[in-house]
Coordinates of C-alpha atoms in Angstrom, one line a residue:
Chain A
M1 CA -81.1 -20.8 -109.9
A2 CA -83.2 -18.4 -112.1
E3 CA -82.2 -15.3 -113.0
E4 CA -84.5 -13.2 -111.0
T5 CA -83.5 -14.3 -107.7
K6 CA -80.3 -12.0 -106.9
S7 CA -78.7 -13.9 -104.5
I8 CA -75.3 -14.9 -103.7
E9 CA -74.9 -18.7 -104.5
I10 CA -72.3 -20.3 -103.2
K11 CA -71.6 -23.3 -105.1
K12 CA -70.5 -26.7 -103.5
E13 CA -67.5 -26.3 -101.7
T14 CA -64.6 -28.3 -102.5
P15 CA -64.2 -30.8 -100.1
L16 CA -60.1 -31.1 -99.4
A17 CA -57.2 -29.6 -101.4
E18 CA -56.1 -33.3 -102.0
E19 CA -58.8 -34.0 -104.4
K20 CA -56.7 -31.7 -107.7
T21 CA -53.3 -30.8 -106.5
E22 CA -51.0 -33.1 -104.2
R23 CA -50.0 -31.5 -100.9
I24 CA -46.2 -31.2 -99.6
R25 CA -47.4 -30.6 -95.9
E26 CA -47.8 -33.2 -94.1
R27 CA -50.8 -31.9 -91.8
R28 CA -54.6 -32.4 -92.3
V29 CA -56.5 -30.1 -93.8
Y30 CA -59.9 -29.2 -92.0
L31 CA -63.0 -27.6 -93.7
P32 CA -63.3 -24.2 -91.3
R33 CA -67.0 -23.5 -90.0
T34 CA -67.8 -20.3 -91.9
D35 CA -70.9 -18.0 -91.6
I36 CA -71.8 -16.1 -94.9
Y37 CA -74.2 -14.0 -94.9
E38 CA -75.7 -10.5 -96.8
T39 CA -76.3 -6.7 -96.3
R40 CA -77.6 -4.6 -98.5
D41 CA -74.0 -3.3 -99.6
D42 CA -71.8 -6.1 -98.5
L43 CA -71.5 -10.0 -98.4
V44 CA -69.7 -10.9 -94.9
L45 CA -67.7 -14.0 -94.5
V46 CA -66.8 -15.0 -90.8
M47 CA -64.7 -18.1 -90.3
D48 CA -63.3 -20.0 -87.3
L49 CA -59.5 -20.7 -87.4
P50 CA -58.2 -21.1 -84.0
G51 CA -54.6 -20.8 -83.6
A52 CA -54.1 -18.7 -86.8
D53 CA -52.9 -14.9 -86.6
E54 CA -52.5 -11.9 -89.2
K55 CA -49.6 -13.6 -90.3
S56 CA -51.2 -17.5 -91.0
V57 CA -53.9 -16.2 -93.3
D58 CA -53.8 -16.4 -96.7
I59 CA -56.9 -15.3 -99.2
M60 CA -57.4 -15.9 -102.5
L61 CA -60.0 -14.3 -105.0
E62 CA -59.7 -15.5 -108.5
K63 CA -62.4 -14.7 -110.8
N64 CA -65.2 -15.5 -108.7
V65 CA -63.7 -18.5 -106.5
L66 CA -62.9 -17.1 -103.3
T67 CA -60.3 -19.5 -101.1
I68 CA -59.2 -19.0 -97.6
K69 CA -56.2 -21.0 -96.5
A70 CA -54.7 -20.6 -93.1
Y71 CA -51.6 -22.2 -91.5
P72 CA -52.2 -22.1 -87.6
T73 CA -50.0 -22.9 -85.1
F74 CA -50.3 -25.9 -83.1
E75 CA -48.6 -25.9 -79.6
R76 CA -47.5 -29.1 -78.2
P77 CA -46.2 -28.4 -74.6
E78 CA -42.6 -30.0 -74.2
N79 CA -42.4 -33.3 -71.6
Y80 CA -46.3 -33.8 -72.1
T81 CA -48.1 -36.6 -73.7
L82 CA -51.1 -35.7 -75.0
A83 CA -53.8 -37.8 -73.3
Y84 CA -57.2 -36.3 -74.2
A85 CA -58.0 -35.0 -77.8
E86 CA -60.9 -33.6 -79.3
Y87 CA -59.4 -31.7 -82.0
G88 CA -56.2 -32.5 -84.0
E89 CA -53.4 -30.5 -85.9
G90 CA -53.8 -28.9 -89.2
D91 CA -54.7 -26.4 -91.9
F92 CA -57.8 -25.0 -92.8
E93 CA -58.8 -24.6 -95.8
R94 CA -62.0 -23.4 -98.1
S95 CA -63.3 -22.1 -101.1
F96 CA -66.5 -20.5 -102.3
A97 CA -67.6 -19.4 -105.5
L98 CA -69.4 -16.0 -105.5
S99 CA -71.9 -16.0 -108.1
D100 CA -72.2 -11.9 -107.8
E101 CA -69.7 -9.3 -108.5
I102 CA -67.1 -8.2 -106.1
D103 CA -65.9 -4.7 -105.3
R104 CA -62.5 -5.8 -105.2
E105 CA -60.5 -2.9 -104.3
H106 CA -62.6 -2.6 -101.1
I107 CA -62.3 -5.9 -99.5
E108 CA -61.4 -5.6 -95.6
A109 CA -60.1 -8.5 -93.8
R110 CA -59.0 -8.8 -90.3
V111 CA -58.2 -11.8 -87.9
K112 CA -59.3 -11.2 -84.1
N113 CA -59.1 -13.9 -81.6
G114 CA -58.5 -17.1 -84.2
T115 CA -61.5 -15.6 -85.9
L116 CA -61.5 -14.2 -89.6
Y117 CA -63.7 -11.4 -90.5
L118 CA -63.9 -10.9 -94.4
R119 CA -66.0 -8.1 -95.8
L120 CA -66.7 -8.3 -99.4
P121 CA -68.1 -5.4 -100.5
K122 CA -71.0 -5.9 -103.5
A123 CA -70.0 -4.1 -106.7
G124 CA -72.3 -1.3 -108.2
A125 CA -74.6 -3.8 -110.5
A126 CA -75.0 -6.4 -108.3
K127 CA -76.3 -3.5 -105.2
P128 CA -79.9 -3.2 -104.9
T129 CA -81.2 -0.4 -106.2
K130 CA -84.5 1.2 -104.8
I131 CA -86.8 2.6 -107.2
E132 CA -88.6 5.7 -106.1
V133 CA -92.6 5.6 -106.6
K134 CA -93.9 8.6 -107.6
A135 CA -97.8 9.6 -107.2
G136 CA -99.6 10.5 -110.3
Chain B
M14 CA -103.9 -40.0 -116.8
I15 CA -102.8 -37.2 -118.5
Y16 CA -102.5 -35.0 -115.3
R17 CA -99.8 -37.6 -114.1
R18 CA -97.7 -36.7 -117.2
Y19 CA -97.9 -33.0 -116.2
T20 CA -97.5 -33.6 -112.3
M21 CA -95.3 -36.3 -111.9
P22 CA -91.8 -34.7 -113.5
S23 CA -92.4 -31.5 -110.3
I24 CA -92.9 -34.0 -107.8
W25 CA -89.4 -35.6 -108.7
E26 CA -88.1 -32.2 -109.4
E27 CA -88.5 -30.8 -105.7
M28 CA -87.6 -34.6 -104.8
N29 CA -84.2 -33.8 -106.5
R30 CA -83.8 -30.4 -105.5
M31 CA -84.3 -31.7 -101.7
Q32 CA -82.0 -34.5 -102.3
R33 CA -79.4 -32.0 -103.2
E34 CA -80.5 -29.8 -100.4
M35 CA -80.0 -32.6 -97.9
E36 CA -76.5 -33.6 -99.6
R37 CA -75.2 -30.0 -99.3
L38 CA -76.1 -30.0 -95.7
M39 CA -74.2 -33.5 -94.7
Q40 CA -71.3 -32.1 -96.4
A41 CA -70.8 -29.5 -94.2
F42 CA -70.5 -31.6 -91.4
L43 CA -68.8 -34.9 -93.0
P44 CA -65.3 -33.5 -93.6
E45 CA -65.1 -32.8 -90.0
T46 CA -64.6 -36.7 -89.7
G47 CA -60.7 -35.7 -88.7
R48 CA -62.1 -33.8 -86.0
V49 CA -64.1 -36.6 -83.4
S50 CA -66.0 -33.9 -81.6
T51 CA -68.8 -31.7 -82.5
V52 CA -68.9 -29.9 -79.4
F53 CA -67.8 -26.6 -78.8
P54 CA -65.7 -25.8 -77.5
A55 CA -63.3 -28.7 -78.6
I56 CA -61.1 -29.5 -75.8
N57 CA -57.1 -31.6 -75.7
A58 CA -55.6 -32.3 -72.6
W59 CA -51.9 -33.1 -72.3
T60 CA -50.2 -34.5 -69.1
N61 CA -47.3 -35.5 -67.2
D62 CA -46.2 -36.2 -63.4
E63 CA -46.4 -32.6 -62.5
A64 CA -48.8 -30.7 -64.2
E65 CA -51.9 -31.3 -66.5
I66 CA -52.4 -28.6 -69.3
V67 CA -56.1 -28.3 -71.0
T68 CA -56.5 -26.2 -74.7
V69 CA -59.5 -25.3 -75.5
E70 CA -60.3 -24.0 -79.2
V71 CA -62.7 -21.3 -78.6
P72 CA -62.3 -18.6 -81.7
G73 CA -64.4 -15.8 -81.6
V74 CA -64.7 -15.8 -77.6
D75 CA -63.9 -12.4 -76.3
P76 CA -61.3 -13.6 -73.2
K77 CA -63.2 -11.2 -71.1
D78 CA -66.4 -13.5 -71.1
L79 CA -64.5 -16.8 -70.2
D80 CA -65.1 -17.9 -67.2
I81 CA -62.7 -21.0 -65.6
S82 CA -63.1 -23.2 -62.4
V83 CA -61.5 -25.7 -60.5
V84 CA -63.0 -28.0 -58.2
N85 CA -61.5 -30.7 -57.0
D86 CA -60.1 -32.6 -60.0
V87 CA -63.1 -31.2 -62.2
L88 CA -62.3 -28.6 -64.7
T89 CA -65.1 -26.1 -65.7
I90 CA -65.0 -23.4 -68.4
S91 CA -67.8 -21.5 -69.4
G92 CA -68.6 -18.5 -71.3
E93 CA -70.4 -16.7 -74.2
R94 CA -69.7 -16.2 -77.9
K95 CA -71.7 -13.7 -79.0
P96 CA -72.8 -13.3 -82.9
E97 CA -70.7 -10.5 -84.5
D98 CA -73.1 -8.6 -86.3
P99 CA -76.6 -8.5 -84.5
K100 CA -78.3 -6.2 -87.5
D101 CA -81.8 -7.5 -88.8
D102 CA -81.3 -6.9 -92.2
I103 CA -79.0 -9.8 -93.3
R104 CA -79.9 -12.9 -94.8
Y105 CA -77.7 -15.7 -94.1
H106 CA -76.1 -18.0 -96.6
R107 CA -74.2 -20.1 -94.3
R108 CA -74.8 -20.3 -90.4
E109 CA -72.1 -22.8 -89.1
R110 CA -70.5 -21.4 -86.1
V111 CA -72.4 -21.5 -82.9
C112 CA -73.1 -18.7 -81.0
G113 CA -74.6 -18.4 -77.5
K114 CA -73.4 -19.3 -74.0
F115 CA -71.5 -23.1 -73.2
S116 CA -70.3 -24.8 -70.4
R117 CA -68.4 -27.6 -70.4
S118 CA -67.0 -29.7 -67.4
I119 CA -64.1 -32.6 -67.7
Q120 CA -62.2 -34.6 -65.4
L121 CA -59.0 -34.0 -64.6
A122 CA -56.3 -36.6 -64.3
F123 CA -55.6 -36.0 -60.9
P124 CA -56.3 -33.2 -58.1
V125 CA -54.7 -30.0 -58.8
N126 CA -53.0 -27.2 -56.8
T127 CA -56.3 -24.7 -57.6
D128 CA -53.8 -21.8 -56.4
K129 CA -51.8 -21.9 -58.8
V130 CA -53.9 -22.6 -62.0
T131 CA -52.8 -20.4 -64.9
A132 CA -54.8 -19.6 -67.9
S133 CA -53.7 -17.8 -70.8
Y134 CA -55.6 -16.6 -74.2
E135 CA -54.1 -16.5 -77.4
N136 CA -55.6 -16.6 -81.3
G137 CA -58.8 -18.2 -80.1
I138 CA -57.5 -21.1 -78.2
L139 CA -57.3 -21.2 -74.5
K140 CA -54.3 -22.7 -72.6
I141 CA -54.8 -23.7 -68.9
V142 CA -51.8 -24.7 -67.2
L143 CA -53.4 -26.7 -63.6
P144 CA -50.1 -28.1 -61.4
R145 CA -50.8 -31.3 -60.1
A146 CA -51.6 -31.1 -55.9
E147 CA -48.2 -31.8 -53.9
A148 CA -50.5 -34.6 -51.9
D149 CA -51.2 -36.5 -54.8
K150 CA -47.6 -36.3 -56.6
P151 CA -46.0 -40.0 -56.8
R152 CA -43.7 -40.1 -54.5
K153 CA -40.3 -42.2 -54.6
I154 CA -39.9 -45.0 -51.8
T155 CA -36.6 -46.1 -51.1
V156 CA -36.0 -49.8 -50.0
K157 CA -33.9 -50.2 -47.1
S158 CA -31.9 -53.1 -46.7
A159 CA -32.1 -54.7 -43.8

């Protein structure tokens, strides 16, 4: 992307965790559906993690790669057999490469109703600054 | 002829760009192959002789916005997922989550006792327990010897 368009380019997602490393957990890994949007000051990420609570979500920001992993609980009712299934049991994992600087000190994350809300404030340089035009 | 040498490459560049964009879009959906359904919300159903348990993935939906109804052996789940931040100065980079009203009906394995249906919601999963109607329960018939 050209230098002058100062947008946060999120590069190609890594498809699944198995690609580089082997997983030990015998569970499938799904790509969670995600909304990412940018406001003036923040980059906001909203991710569907059904079945996950605040304790079962891991968020890592290493250099500019943001990785989110979730290990939701999957309830299998006792003495019942699965008659029909549209969703499977598994973990969630997805990473994004952020091109803008993030203010690492003020990242906020919360999980509510099985959805992760992550607010990443833009660091000084990435923040748009308004230039005042004077008459004269 | 000279024109062509100048114009052709830019067309191919544009084609390549479009192709990359298409691939990116495809990739956003393809990894879901493990999950059978693309409809929202996804439903699982568990049964035994006594009852049926239906679990529904409704992340980001406030339980107050959920509506459940049962008529005979048809269960209808409807509701609304509200967008998180309805400000107007936002710019989307990814938009994969479906927001808005939804409604789904599924046929249950048997008629249920509608008075005893219970529902709970935890971490974006709705769980509905539907006990089988008494009249529909299998009865054991003993064979009398003559």
